[in-house]
mmCIF file of C-alpha atoms in Angstrom:
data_model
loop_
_atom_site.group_PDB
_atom_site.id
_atom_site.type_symbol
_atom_site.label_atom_id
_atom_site.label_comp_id
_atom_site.label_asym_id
_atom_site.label_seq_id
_atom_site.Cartn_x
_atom_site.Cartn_y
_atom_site.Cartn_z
ATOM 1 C CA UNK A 1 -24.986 6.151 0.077
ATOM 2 C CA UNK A 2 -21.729 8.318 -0.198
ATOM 3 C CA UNK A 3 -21.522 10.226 -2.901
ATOM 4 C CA UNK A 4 -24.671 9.137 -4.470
ATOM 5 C CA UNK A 5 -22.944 5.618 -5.103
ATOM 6 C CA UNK A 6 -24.180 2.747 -2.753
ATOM 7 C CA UNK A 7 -22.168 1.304 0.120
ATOM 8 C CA UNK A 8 -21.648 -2.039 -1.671
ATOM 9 C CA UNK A 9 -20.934 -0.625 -5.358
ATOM 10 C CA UNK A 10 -18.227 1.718 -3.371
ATOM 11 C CA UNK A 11 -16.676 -0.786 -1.150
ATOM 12 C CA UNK A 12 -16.082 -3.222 -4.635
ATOM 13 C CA UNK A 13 -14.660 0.076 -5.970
ATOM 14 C CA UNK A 14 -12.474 0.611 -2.739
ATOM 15 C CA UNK A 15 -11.614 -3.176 -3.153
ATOM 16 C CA UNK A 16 -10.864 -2.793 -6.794
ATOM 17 C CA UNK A 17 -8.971 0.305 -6.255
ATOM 18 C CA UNK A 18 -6.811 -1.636 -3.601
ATOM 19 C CA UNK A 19 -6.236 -5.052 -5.837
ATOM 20 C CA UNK A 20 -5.032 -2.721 -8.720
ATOM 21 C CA UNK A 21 -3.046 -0.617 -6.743
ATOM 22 C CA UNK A 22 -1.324 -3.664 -5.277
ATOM 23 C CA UNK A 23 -0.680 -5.564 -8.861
ATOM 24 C CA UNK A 24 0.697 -2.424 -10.266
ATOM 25 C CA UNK A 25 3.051 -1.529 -7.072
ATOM 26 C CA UNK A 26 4.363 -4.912 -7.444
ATOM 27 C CA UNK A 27 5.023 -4.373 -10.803
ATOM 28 C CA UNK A 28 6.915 -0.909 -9.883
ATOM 29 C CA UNK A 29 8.847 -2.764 -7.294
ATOM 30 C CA UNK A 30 10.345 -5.409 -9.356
ATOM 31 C CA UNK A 31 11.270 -2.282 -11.692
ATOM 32 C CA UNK A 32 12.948 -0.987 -8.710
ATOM 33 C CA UNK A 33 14.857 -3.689 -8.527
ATOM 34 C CA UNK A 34 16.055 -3.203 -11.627
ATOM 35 C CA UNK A 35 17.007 0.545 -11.447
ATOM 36 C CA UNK A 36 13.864 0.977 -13.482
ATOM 37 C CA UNK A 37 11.024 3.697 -13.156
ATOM 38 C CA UNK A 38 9.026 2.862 -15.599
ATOM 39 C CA UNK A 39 6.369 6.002 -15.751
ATOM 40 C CA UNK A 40 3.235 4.655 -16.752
ATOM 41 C CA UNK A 41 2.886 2.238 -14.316
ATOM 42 C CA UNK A 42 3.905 4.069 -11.787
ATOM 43 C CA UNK A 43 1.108 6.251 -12.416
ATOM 44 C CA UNK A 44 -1.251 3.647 -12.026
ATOM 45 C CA UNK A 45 0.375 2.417 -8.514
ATOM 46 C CA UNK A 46 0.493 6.052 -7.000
ATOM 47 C CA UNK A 47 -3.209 7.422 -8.135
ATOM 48 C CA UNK A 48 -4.463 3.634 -7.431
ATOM 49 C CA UNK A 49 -3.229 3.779 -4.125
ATOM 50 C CA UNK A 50 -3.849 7.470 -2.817
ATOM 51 C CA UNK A 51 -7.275 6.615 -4.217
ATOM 52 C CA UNK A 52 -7.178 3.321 -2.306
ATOM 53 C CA UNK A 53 -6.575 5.510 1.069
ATOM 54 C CA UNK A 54 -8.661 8.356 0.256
ATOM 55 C CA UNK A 55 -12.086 6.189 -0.353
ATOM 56 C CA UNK A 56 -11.098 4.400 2.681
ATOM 57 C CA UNK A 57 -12.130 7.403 4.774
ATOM 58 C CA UNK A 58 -15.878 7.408 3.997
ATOM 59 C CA UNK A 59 -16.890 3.865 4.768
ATOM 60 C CA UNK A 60 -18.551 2.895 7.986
ATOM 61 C CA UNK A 61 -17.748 1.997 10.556
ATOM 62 C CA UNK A 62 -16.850 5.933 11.093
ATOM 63 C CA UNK A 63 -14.402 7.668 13.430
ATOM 64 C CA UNK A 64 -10.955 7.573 14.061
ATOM 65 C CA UNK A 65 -9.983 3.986 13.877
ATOM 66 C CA UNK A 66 -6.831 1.884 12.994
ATOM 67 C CA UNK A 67 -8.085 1.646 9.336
ATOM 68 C CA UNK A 68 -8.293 5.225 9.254
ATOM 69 C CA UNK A 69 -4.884 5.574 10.713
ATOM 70 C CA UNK A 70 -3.257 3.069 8.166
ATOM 71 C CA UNK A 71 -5.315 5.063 5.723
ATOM 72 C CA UNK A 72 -3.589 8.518 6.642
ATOM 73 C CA UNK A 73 0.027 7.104 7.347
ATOM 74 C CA UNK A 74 -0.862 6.107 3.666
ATOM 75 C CA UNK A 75 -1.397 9.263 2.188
ATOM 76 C CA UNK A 76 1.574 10.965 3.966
ATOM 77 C CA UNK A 77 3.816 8.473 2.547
ATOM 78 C CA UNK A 78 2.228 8.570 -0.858
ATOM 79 C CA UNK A 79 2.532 12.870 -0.718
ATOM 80 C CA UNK A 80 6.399 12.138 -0.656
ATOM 81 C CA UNK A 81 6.483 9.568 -3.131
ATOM 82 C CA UNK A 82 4.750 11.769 -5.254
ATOM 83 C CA UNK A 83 6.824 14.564 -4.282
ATOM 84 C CA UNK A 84 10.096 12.592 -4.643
ATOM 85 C CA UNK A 85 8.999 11.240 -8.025
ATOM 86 C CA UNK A 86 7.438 13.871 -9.854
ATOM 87 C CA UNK A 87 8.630 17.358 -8.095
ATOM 88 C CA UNK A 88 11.998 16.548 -6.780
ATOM 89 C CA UNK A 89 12.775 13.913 -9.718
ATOM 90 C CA UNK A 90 14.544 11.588 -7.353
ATOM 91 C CA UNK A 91 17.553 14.149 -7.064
ATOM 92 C CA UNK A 92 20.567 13.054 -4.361
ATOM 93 C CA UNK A 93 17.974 12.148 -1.135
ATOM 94 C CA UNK A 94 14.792 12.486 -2.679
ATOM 95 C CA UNK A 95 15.234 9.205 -4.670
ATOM 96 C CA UNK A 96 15.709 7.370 -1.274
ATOM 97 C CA UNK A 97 12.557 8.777 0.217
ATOM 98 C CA UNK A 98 10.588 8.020 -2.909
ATOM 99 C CA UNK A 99 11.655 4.502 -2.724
ATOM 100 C CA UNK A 100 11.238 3.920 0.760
ATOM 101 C CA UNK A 101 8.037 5.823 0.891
ATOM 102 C CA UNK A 102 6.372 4.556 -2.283
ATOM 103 C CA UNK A 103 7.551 0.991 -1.002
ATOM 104 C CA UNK A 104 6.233 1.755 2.516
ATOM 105 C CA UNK A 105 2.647 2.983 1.017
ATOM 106 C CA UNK A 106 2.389 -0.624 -0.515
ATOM 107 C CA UNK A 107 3.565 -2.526 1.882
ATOM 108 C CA UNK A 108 0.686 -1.080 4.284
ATOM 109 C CA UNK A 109 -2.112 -1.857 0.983
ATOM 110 C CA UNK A 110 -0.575 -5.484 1.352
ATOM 111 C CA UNK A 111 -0.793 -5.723 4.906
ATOM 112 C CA UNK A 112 -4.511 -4.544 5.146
ATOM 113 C CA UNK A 113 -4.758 -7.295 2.278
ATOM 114 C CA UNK A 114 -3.565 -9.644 4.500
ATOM 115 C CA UNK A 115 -5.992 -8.646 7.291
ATOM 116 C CA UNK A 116 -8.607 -8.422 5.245
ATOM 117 C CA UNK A 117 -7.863 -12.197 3.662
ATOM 118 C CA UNK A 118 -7.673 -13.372 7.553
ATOM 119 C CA UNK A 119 -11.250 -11.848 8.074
ATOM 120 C CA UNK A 120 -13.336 -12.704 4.956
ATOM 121 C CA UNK A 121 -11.631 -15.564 3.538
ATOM 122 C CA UNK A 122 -12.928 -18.734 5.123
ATOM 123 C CA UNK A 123 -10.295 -21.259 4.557
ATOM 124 C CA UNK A 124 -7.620 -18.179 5.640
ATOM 125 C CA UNK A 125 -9.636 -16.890 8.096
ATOM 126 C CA UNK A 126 -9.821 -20.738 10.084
ATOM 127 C CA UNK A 127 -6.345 -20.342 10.400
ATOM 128 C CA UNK A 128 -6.354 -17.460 12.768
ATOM 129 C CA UNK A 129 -9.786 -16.697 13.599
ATOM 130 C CA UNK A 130 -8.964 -13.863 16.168
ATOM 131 C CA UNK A 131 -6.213 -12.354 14.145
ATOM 132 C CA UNK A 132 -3.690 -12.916 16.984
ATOM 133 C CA UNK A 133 -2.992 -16.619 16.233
ATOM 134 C CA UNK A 134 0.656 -17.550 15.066
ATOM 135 C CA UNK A 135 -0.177 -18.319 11.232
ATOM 136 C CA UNK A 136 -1.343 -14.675 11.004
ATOM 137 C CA UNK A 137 1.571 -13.219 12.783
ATOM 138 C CA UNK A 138 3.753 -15.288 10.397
ATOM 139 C CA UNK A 139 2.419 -13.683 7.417
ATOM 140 C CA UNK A 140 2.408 -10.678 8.858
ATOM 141 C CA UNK A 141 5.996 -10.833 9.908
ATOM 142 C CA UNK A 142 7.643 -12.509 6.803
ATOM 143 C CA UNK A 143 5.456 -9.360 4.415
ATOM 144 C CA UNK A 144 7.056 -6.761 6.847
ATOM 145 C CA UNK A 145 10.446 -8.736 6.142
ATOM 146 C CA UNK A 146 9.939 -9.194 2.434
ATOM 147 C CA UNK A 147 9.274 -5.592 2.085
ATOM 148 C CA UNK A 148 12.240 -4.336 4.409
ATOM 149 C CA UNK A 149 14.975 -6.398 2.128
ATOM 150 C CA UNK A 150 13.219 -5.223 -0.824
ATOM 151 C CA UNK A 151 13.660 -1.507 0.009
ATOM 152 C CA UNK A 152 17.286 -2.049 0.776
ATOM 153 C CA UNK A 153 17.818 -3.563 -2.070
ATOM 154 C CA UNK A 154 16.106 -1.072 -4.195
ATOM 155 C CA UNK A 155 17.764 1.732 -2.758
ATOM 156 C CA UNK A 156 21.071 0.162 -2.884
ATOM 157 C CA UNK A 157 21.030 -0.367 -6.623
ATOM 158 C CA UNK A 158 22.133 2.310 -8.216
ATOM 159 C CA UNK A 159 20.392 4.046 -11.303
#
């Protein structure tokens, strides 16, 4: 149990939490692209995604491991997104760092999406069985890309 809620009820709400997250960031970053913030939205991404991280944190296995590490990195970059956004109002630098960070935060929900489709997903998880096969490197490497051109981009266009 944690929190009174069963370990498979929370894990589909820590899965649920990170699918929503994800569709709503993508939405935000096409906005970017556009020199758009649109607010309600972006809302959704940020608490969808700190929420993502934060429920992360109770799940077994427990201790200090690389989930929990992409789970804190996370929340860091999600504190300055937030901070950018909503305290700073992307002012000279600040809109920079909420781009990049905001961008960052779901770039790192899409590659735990990745390894997570790798692990549980039959068909995907043939591919690369071991995780260190080239297929998954690939993916890996062409989302790390995608996401580096699209926060150059983003932060190039001016709004």
């Amino acid at each position: 149990m944690i929190l009174g809620i069963s370990i498979p009820v929370f894990l589909t709400l820590h899965v649920t939490l990170s699918l929503l997250g994800i569709v709503a960031g993508l939405a935000v970053a096409a906005s970017l692209l556009r020199g758009r913030y649109p607010a309600a939205v972006t809302a959704i991404f940020l608490a969808t995604t700190i929420l993502t991280s934060a429920t992360g944190f109770p799940l077994p296995p427990y201790g200090f491991d690389p989930p929990r590490v992409v789970g804190t990195l996370s929340l860091v970059l999600l504190a300055l997104a937030v901070l950018g956004l909503y305290v700073f109002k992307r002012a000279e630098r600040w809109r920079g760092i909420y781009i990049g960070t905001a961008l960052a935060a779901l770039y790192l929900n899409c590659f735990v999406a990745v390894i997570q489709s790798f692990q549980k997903v039959p068909a995907v998880n043939a591919l690369a069985p071991t995780q260190t096969e080239l297929p998954f490197v690939i993916v890996q490497l062409v989302l790390l890309l995608a996401f580096v051109a699209l926060g150059v981009a983003a932060i190039r266009r001016k709004s």
